[in-house]
Short mmCIF file of C-alpha atoms in Angstrom, two decimals:
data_model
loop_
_atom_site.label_atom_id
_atom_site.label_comp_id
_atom_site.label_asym_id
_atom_site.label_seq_id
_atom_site.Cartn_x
_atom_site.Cartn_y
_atom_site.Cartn_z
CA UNK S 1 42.09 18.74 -41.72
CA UNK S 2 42.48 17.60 -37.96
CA UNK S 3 41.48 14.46 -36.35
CA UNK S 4 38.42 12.54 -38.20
CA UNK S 5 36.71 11.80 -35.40
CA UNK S 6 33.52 14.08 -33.26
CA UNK S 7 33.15 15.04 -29.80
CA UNK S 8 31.16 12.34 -27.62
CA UNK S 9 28.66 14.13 -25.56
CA UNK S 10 27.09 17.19 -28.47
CA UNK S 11 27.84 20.21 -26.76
CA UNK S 12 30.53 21.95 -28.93
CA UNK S 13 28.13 22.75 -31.80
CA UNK S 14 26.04 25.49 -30.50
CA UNK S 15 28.70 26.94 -28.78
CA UNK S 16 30.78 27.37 -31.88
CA UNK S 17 27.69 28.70 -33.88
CA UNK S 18 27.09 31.21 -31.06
CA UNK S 19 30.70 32.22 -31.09
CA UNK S 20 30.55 32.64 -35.03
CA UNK S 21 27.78 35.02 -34.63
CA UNK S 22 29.46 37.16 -31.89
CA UNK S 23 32.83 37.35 -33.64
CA UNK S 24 31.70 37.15 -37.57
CA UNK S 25 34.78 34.20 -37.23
CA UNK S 26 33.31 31.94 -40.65
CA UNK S 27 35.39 28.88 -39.49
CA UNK S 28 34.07 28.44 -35.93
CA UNK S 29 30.59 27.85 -37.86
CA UNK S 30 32.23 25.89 -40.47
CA UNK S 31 33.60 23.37 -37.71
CA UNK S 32 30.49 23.22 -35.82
CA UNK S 33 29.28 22.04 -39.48
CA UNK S 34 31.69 19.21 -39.84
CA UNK S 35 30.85 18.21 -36.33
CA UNK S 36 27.24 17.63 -37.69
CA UNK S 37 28.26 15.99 -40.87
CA UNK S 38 30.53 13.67 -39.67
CA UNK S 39 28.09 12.24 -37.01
CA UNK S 40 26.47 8.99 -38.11
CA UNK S 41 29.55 7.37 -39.92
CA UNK S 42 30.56 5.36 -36.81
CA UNK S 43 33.92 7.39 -36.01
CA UNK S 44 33.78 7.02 -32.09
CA UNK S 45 33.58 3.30 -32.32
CA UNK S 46 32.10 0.42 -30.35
CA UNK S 47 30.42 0.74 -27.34
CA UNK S 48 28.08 -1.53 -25.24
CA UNK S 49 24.82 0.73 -26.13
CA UNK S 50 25.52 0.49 -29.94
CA UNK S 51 26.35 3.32 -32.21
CA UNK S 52 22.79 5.25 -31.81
CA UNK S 53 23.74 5.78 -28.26
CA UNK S 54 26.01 8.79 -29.59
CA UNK S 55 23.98 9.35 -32.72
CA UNK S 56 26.44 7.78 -34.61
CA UNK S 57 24.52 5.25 -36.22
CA UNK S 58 22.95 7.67 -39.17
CA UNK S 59 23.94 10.79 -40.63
CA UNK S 60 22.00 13.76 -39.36
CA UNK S 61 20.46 14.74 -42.82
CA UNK S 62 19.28 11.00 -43.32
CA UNK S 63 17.15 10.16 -39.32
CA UNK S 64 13.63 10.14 -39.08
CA UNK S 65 13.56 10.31 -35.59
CA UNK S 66 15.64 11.16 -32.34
CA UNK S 67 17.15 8.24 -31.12
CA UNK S 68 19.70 7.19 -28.66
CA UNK S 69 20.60 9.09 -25.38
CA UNK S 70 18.09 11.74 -25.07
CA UNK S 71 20.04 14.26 -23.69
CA UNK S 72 23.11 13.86 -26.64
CA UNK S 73 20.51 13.94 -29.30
CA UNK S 74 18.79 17.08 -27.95
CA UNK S 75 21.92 18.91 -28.19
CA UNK S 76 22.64 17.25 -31.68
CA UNK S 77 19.53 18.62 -33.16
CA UNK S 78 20.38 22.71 -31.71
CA UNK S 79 23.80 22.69 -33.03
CA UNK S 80 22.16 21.34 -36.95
CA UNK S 81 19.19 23.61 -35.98
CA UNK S 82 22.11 26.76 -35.64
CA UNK S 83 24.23 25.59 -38.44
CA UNK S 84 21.54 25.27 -40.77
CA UNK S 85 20.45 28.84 -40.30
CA UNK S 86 23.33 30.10 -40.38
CA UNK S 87 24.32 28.55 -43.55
CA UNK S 88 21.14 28.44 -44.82
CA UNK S 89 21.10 24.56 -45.14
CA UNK S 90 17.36 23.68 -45.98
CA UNK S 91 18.38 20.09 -45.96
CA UNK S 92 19.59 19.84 -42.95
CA UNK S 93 17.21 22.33 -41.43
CA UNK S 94 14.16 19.87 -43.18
CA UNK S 95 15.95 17.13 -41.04
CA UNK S 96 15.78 18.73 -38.11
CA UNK S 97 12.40 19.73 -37.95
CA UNK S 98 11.42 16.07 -39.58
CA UNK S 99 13.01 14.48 -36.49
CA UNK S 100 11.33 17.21 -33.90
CA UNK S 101 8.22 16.77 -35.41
CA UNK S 102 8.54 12.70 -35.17
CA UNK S 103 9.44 12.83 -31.92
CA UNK S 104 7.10 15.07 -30.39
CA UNK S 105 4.40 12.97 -31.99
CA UNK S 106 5.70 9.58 -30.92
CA UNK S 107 8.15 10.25 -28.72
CA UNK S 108 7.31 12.30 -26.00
CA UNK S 109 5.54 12.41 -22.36
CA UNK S 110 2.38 14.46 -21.80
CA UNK S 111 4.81 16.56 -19.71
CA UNK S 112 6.90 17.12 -22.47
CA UNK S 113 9.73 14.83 -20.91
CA UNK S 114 12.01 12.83 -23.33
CA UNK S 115 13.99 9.39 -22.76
CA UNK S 116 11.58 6.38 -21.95
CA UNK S 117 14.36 4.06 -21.05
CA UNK S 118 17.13 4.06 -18.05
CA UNK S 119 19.53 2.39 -19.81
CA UNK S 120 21.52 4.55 -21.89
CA UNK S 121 19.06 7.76 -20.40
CA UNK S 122 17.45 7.27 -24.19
CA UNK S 123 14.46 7.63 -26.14
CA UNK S 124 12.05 4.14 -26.61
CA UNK S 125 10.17 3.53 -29.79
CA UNK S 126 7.82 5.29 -31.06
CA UNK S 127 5.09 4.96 -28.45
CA UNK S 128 7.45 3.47 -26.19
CA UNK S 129 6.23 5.62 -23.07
CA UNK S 130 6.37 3.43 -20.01
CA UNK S 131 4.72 6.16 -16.93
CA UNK S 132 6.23 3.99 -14.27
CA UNK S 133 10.15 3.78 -16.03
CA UNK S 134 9.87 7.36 -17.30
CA UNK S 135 13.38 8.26 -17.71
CA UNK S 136 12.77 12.02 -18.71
CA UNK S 137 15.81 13.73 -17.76
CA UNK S 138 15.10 17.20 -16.49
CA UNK S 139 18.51 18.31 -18.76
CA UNK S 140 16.93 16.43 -21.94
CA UNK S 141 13.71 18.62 -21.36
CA UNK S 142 16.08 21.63 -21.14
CA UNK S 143 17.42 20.11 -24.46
CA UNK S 144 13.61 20.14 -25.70
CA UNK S 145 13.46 24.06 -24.61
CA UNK S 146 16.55 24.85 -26.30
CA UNK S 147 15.80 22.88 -30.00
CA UNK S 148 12.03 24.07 -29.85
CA UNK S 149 13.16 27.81 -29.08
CA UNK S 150 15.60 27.48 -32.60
CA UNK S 151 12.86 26.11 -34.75
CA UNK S 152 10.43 29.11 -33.02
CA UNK S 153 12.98 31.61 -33.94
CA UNK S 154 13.71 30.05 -37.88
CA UNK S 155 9.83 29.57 -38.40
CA UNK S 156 7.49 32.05 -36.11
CA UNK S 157 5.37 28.45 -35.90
CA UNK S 158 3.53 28.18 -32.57
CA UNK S 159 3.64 24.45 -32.15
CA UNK S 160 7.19 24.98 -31.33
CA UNK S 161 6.31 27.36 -28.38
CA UNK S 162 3.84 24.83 -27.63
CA UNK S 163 6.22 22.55 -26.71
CA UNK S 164 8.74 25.08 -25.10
CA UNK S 165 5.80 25.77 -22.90
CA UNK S 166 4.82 21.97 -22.11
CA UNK S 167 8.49 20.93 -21.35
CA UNK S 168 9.04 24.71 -18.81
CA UNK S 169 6.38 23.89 -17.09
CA UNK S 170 6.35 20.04 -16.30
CA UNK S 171 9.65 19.83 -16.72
CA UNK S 172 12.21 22.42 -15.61
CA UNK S 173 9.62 23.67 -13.08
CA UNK S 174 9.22 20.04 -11.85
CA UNK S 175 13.29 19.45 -11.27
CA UNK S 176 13.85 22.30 -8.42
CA UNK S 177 12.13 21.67 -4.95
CA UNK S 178 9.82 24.62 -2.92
CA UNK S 179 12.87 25.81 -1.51
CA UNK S 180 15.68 25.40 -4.62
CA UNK S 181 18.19 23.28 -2.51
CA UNK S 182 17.11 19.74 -4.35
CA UNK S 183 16.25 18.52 -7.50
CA UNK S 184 14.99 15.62 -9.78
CA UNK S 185 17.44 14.26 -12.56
CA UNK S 186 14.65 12.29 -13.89
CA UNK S 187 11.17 12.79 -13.78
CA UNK S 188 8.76 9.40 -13.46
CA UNK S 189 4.75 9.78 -14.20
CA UNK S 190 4.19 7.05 -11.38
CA UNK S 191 5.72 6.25 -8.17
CA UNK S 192 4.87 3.18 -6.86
CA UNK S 193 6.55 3.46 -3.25
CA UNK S 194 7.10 5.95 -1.51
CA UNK S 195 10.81 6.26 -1.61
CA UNK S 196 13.58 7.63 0.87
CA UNK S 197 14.84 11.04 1.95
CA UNK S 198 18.24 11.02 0.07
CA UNK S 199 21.45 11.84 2.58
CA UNK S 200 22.28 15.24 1.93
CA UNK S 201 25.92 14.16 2.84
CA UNK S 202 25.67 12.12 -0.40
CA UNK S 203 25.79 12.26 -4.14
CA UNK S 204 22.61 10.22 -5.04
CA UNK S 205 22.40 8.02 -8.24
CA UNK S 206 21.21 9.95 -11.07
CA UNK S 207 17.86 7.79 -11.58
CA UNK S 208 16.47 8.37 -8.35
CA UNK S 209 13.38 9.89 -7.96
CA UNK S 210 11.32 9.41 -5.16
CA UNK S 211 12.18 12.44 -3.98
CA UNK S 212 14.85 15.48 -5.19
CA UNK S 213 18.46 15.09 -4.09
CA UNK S 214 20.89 18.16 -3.29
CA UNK S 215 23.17 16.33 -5.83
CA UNK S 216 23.91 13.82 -7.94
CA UNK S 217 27.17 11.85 -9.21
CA UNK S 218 26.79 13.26 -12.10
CA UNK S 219 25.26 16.81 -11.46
CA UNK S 220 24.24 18.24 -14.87
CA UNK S 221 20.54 19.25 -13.95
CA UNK S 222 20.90 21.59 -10.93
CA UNK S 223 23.64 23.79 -13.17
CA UNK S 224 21.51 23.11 -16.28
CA UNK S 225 18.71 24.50 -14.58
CA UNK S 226 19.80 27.46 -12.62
CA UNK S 227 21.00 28.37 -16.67
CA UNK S 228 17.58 28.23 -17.72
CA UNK S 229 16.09 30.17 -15.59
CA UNK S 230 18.85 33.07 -15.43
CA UNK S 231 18.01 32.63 -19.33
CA UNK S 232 14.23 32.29 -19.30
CA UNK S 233 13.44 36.18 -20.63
CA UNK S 234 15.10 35.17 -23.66
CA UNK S 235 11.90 32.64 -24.19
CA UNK S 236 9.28 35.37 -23.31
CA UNK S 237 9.11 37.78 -26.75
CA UNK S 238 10.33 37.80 -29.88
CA UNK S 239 10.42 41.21 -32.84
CA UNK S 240 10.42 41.82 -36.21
CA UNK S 241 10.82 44.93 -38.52
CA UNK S 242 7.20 45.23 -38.23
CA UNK S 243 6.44 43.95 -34.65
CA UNK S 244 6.60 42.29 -31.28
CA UNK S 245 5.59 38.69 -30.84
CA UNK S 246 4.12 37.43 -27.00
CA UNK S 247 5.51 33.18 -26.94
CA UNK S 248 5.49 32.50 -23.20
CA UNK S 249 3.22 34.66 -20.85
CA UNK S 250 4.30 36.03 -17.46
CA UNK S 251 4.46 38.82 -15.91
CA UNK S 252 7.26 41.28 -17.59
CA UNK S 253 8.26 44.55 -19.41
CA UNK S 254 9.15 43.90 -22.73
CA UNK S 255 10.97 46.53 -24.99
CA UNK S 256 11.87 45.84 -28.39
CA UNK S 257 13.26 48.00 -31.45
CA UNK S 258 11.69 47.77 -35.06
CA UNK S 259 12.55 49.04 -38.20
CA UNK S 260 14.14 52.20 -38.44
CA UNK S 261 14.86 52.07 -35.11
CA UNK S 262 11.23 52.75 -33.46
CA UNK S 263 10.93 51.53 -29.99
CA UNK S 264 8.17 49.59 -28.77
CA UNK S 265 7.13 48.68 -25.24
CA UNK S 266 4.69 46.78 -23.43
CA UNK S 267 3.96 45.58 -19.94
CA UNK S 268 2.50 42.39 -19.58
CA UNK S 269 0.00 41.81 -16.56
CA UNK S 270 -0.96 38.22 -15.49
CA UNK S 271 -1.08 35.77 -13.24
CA UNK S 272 -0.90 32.71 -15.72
CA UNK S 273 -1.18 30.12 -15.32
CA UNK S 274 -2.92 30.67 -12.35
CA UNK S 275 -6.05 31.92 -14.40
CA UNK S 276 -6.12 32.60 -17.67
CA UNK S 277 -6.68 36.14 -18.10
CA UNK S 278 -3.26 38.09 -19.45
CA UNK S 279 -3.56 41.94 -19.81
CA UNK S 280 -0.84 43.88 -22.73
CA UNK S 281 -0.76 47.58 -21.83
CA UNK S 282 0.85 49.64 -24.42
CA UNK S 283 3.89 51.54 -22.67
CA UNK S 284 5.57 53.37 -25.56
CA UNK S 285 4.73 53.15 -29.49
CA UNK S 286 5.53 54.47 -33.05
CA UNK S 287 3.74 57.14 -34.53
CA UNK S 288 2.41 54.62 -37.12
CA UNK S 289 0.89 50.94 -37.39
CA UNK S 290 2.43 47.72 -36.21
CA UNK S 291 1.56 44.32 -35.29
CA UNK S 292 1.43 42.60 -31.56
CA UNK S 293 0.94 38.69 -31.64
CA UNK S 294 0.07 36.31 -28.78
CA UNK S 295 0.31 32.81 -29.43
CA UNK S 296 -2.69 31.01 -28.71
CA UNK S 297 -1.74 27.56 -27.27
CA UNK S 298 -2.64 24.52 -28.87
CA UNK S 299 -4.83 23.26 -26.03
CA UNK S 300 -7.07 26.24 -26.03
CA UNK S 301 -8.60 24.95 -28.72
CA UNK S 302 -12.01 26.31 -27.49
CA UNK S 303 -12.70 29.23 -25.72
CA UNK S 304 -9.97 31.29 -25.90
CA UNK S 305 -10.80 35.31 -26.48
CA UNK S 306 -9.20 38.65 -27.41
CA UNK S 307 -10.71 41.54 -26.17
CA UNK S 308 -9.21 44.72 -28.29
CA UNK S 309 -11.26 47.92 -27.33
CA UNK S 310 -15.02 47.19 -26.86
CA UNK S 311 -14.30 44.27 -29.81
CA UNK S 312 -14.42 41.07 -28.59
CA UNK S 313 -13.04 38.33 -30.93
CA UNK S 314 -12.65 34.33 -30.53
CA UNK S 315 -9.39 33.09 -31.42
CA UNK S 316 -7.78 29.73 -32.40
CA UNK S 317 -4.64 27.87 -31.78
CA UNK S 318 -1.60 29.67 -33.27
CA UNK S 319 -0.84 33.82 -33.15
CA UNK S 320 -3.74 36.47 -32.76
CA UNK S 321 -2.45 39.14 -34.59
CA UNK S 322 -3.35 42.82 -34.00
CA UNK S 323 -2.46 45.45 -36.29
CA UNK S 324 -3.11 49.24 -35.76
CA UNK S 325 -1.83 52.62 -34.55
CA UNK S 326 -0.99 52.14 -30.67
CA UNK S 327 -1.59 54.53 -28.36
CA UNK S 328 0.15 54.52 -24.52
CA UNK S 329 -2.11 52.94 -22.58
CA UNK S 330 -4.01 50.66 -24.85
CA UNK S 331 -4.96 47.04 -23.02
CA UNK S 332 -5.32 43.81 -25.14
CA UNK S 333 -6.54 41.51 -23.35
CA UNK S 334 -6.62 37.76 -23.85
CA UNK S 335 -8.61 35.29 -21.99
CA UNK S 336 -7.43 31.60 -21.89
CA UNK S 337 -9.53 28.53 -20.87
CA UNK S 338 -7.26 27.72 -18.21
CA UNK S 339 -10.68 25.52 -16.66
CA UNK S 340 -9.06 21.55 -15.98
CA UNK S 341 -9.61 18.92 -18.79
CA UNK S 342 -9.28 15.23 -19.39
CA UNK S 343 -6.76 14.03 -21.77
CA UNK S 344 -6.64 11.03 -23.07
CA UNK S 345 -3.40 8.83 -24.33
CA UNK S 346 -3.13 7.95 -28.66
CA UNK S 347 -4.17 4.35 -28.55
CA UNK S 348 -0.76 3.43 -29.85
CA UNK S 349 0.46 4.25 -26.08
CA UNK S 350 -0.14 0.95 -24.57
CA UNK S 351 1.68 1.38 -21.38
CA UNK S 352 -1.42 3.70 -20.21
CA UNK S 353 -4.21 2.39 -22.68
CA UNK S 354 -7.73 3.04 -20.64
CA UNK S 355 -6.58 5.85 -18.38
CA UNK S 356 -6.43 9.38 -17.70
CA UNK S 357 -4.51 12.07 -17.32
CA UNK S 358 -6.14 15.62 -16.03
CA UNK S 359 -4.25 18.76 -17.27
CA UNK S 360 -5.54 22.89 -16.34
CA UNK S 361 -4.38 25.20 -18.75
CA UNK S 362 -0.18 24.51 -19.35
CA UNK S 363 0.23 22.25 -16.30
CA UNK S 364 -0.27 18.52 -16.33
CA UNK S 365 -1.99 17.76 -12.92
CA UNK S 366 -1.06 14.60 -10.77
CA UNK S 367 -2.59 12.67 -7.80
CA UNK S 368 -0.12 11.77 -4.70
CA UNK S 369 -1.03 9.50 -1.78
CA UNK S 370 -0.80 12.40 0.65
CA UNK S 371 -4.70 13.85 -0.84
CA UNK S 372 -6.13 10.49 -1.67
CA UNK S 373 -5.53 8.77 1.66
CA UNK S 374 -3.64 5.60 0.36
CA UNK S 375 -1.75 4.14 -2.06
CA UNK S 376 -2.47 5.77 -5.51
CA UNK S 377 -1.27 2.76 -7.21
CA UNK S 378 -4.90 0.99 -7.22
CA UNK S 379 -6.60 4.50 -7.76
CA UNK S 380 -9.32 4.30 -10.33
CA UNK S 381 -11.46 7.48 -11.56
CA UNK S 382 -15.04 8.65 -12.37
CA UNK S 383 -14.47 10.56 -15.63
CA UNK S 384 -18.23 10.60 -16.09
CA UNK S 385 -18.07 13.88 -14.21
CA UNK S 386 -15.81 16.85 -15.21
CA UNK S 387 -12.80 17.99 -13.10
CA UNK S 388 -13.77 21.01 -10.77
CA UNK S 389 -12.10 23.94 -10.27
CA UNK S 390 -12.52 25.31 -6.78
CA UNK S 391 -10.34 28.10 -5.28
CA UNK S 392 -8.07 27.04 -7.65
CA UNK S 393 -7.64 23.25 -6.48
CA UNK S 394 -8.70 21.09 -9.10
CA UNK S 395 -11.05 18.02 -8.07
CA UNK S 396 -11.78 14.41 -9.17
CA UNK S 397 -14.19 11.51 -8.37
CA UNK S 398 -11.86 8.76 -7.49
CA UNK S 399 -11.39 5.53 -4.99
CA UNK S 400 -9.43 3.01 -4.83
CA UNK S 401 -10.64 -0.54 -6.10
CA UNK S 402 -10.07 -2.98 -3.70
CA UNK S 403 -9.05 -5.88 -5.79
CA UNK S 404 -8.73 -9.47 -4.94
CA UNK S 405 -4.74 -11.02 -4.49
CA UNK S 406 -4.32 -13.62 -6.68
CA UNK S 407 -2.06 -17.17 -6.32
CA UNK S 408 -1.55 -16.38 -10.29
CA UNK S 409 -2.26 -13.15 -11.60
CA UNK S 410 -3.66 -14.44 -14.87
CA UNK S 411 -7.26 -15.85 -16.10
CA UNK S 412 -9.84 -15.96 -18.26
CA UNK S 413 -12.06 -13.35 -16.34
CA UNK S 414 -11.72 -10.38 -15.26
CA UNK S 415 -9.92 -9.26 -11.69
CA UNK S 416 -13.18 -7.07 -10.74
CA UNK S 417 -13.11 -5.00 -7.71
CA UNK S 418 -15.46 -5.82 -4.89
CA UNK S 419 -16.25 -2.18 -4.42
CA UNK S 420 -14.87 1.60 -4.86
CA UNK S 421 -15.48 3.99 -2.95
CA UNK S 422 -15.79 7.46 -4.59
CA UNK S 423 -15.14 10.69 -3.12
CA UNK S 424 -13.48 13.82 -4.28
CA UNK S 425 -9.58 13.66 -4.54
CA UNK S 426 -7.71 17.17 -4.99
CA UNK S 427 -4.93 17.18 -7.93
CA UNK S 428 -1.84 19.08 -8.18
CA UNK S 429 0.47 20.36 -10.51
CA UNK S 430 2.71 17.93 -11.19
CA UNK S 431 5.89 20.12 -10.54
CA UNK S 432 4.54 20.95 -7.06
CA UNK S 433 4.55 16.74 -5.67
CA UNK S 434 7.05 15.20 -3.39
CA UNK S 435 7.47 18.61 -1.62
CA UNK S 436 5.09 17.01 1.46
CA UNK S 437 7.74 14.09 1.82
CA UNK S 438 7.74 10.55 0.65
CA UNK S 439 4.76 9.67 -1.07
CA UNK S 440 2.83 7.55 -4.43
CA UNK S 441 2.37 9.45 -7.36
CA UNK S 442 0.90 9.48 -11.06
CA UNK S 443 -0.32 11.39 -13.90
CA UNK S 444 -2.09 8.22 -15.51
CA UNK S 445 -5.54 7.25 -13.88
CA UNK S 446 -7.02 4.28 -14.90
CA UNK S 447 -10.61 5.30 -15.80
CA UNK S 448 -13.53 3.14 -13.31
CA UNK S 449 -14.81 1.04 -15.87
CA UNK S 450 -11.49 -0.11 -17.51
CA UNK S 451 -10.09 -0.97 -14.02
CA UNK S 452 -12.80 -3.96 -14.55
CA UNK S 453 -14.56 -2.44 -11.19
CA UNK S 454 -18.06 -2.71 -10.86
CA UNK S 455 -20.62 -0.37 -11.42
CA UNK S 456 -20.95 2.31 -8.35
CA UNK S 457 -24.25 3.15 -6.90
CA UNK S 458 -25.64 5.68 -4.46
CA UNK S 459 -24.47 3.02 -1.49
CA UNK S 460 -21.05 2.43 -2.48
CA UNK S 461 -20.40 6.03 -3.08
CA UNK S 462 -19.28 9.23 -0.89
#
């Protein structure tokens, strides 16, 4: 019966529904439930972004979509995701996952980032994903880890640990530098120049991203990070009554209690994502059956294999289950294509219509000016060949078209390149670039014939 008004930034929500769990206190929950009710009614006034900017433009139960500043609404949609649980709220909990789902689908970079826009740090339309004015906040892909984790742990569906994965790895791994001491706040697909090394005297501006800064006027990330990671076993494994569930591989001992109090404990060998090959050896088990799971990731939609025994089994996108007696010492053993792959954009996408993007197992791959020997921002590719995985470097067939500079850069034919030559580029991780200094960068590579080059022969190639 206190002020009628909510909290600007969405962070008191999950904090309350955490503290109602740890006490049993009913009214810290029921407060974190009139937080989320009263959102959307316009209580926190006028501001120059509009209303959506804090959510408050619709009720919670009533968006499609998330909308406004990407970090705010991330934390929205965990606090509804806890109090819905909690209170068993299938409304609200059927908004929640409506406006995941939406987003995801329409909303979202291939590196899982979220935001398209700098101003406001918010979400675009749908298909509103700009490469070179990628906002992605490394904090709103934290966000993304910690509503995907609560819609894991309500449903047991793997597209949510899909997307945990997606935004871990090209995200939150992406933020940190080699060494820890600097970090991205956002997280561009394309840099066009090469940028500057930040003053480590300095706060730097928030957007910058040429290369990571030791801090930032407003420093959310590094903190927001460092929590993640001292967090990240929480991602790893879930149980039930009836068994242990793999989400996330790495290497780790994971110990877990069923029903009735029986122990279970496996150690999990691997050096994902490096290869694909993940080893579960059996290191204490119940006298009776129960069931081990390992999520099968949505892009190993081919290929993937479980190896129980001397039984060999292919598996599909979503859990392979295995249900028997255990003994110490039993190996399952799952093999993942981790083998590079193009991926191309929806066509809705128009901001990187005709290119493409090269991904190997979780990680989205990207090309940087340091490997290609120039400017990556006239970089065209031959994706009439397959990436190739050697050593564990992942190669391409790229150039860069040497195009004509125009007085007007419009016509009625097309701006052909007098020749490309090809050669084979080397691709990295995307969370490994700008740790060899100023340099171009991008994920998006327009493909050789939609650059309007012209055909390559023997002569012109390398």
């Amino acid at each position: 019966d206190g002020l009628n008004t909510v909290d600007g930034h969405p962070e008191i929500e999950v904090a309350l529904a955490e503290l109602a769990r740890l006490t049993g206190e009913r009214r810290y929950l029921d407060q974190a439930a009139r937080f989320v009710d009263r959102r959307g009614h316009r209580l926190l006034g006028t501001i120059a972004f509009g209303a959506e900017y804090f959510q408050d433009d619709v009720p919670v139960r009533e968006a499609g979509s998330l909308r406004g500043h990407a970090v705010r609404a991330l934390y929205l949609a965990a606090g509804a995701a806890d109090v819905a649980v909690e209170r068993d709220d299938r409304s609200l909990f059927e908004a929640v996952v409506r406006q995941t789902r939406s987003t995801l689908a329409r909303r979202t970079y291939v590196t899982g980032g979220m935001g398209a826009h700098h101003e406001g740090e918010s979400f675009g339309l749908d298909y509103e994903l700009p490469p070179d004015r990628a906002y992605a906040e490394t904090c709103a892909g934290v966000g993304s880890v910690m509503v995907n984790y609560r819609l894991l742990l309500a449903t047991g569906e793997a597209e949510y640990a899909d997307a945990i994965e997606r935004a871990l790895f090209n995200v939150v791994a992406t933020s940190p530098a080699a060494d820890g001491r600097s970090f991205f706040y956002t997280n561009t697909l394309h840099q066009r120049v090469p940028g500057a090394v930040p003053n480590p005297e300095v706060p730097s501006p928030r957007a910058a991203s040429s290369l990571r800064a030791p801090w930032f006027d407003v420093s959310c990330c590094p903190t927001n990070v460092a929590r993640t990671l001292a967090s990240m076993s929480a991602y790893v494994a879930t149980c039930t009554d009836d068994g242990l569930q793999v989400h996330q591989y790495a290497a780790a001992d994971i110990r877990a209690t069923l029903a009735r109090g029986h122990e279970v404990a496996v150690q999990v060998q691997t050096r994902y994502p490096e290869d694909g090959d993940i080893r579960i050896v059996v290191v204490e088990a119940p006298p009776h059956q129960w069931t081990l799971q390992l999520r099968i990731p949505m892009w190993a939609a081919t290929g993937a294999t479980l190896h129980v025994g001397e039984e060999r089994t292919p598996v599909s996108p979503g859990y392979a289950a295995v249900t028997r007696t255990f003994s110490v010492g039993d190996v399952i053993h799952l093999r993942l294509p981790v083998e590079p792959r193009w991926t191309r954009p929806h066509p809705r996408i128009d901001a990187v219509r005709g290119s493409v993007a090269v991904e190997r197992g979780p990680l989205v791959l990207c090309m940087e000016s340091v490997d290609l020997g120039a400017s990556v921002n006239d970089v065209v590719v031959d994706t009439s060949t397959a990436p190739s995985d050697r050593d564990g470097v992942t190669f391409v067939r790229a150039g860069t078209a040497r195009l004509a500079e125009p007085s007007w850069p419009y016509g009625d034919d097309d701006a052909a390149a007098t020749a490309v030559d090809l050669h084979e580029v080397p691709m990295i991780a995307y969370h490994e670039w700008a740790n060899r200094g100023p340099a171009t960068m991008r994920v998006w590579l327009p493909e050789l014939d939609s650059a309007g080059s012209s055909p390559v022969d023997s002569s012109s190639s390398q």
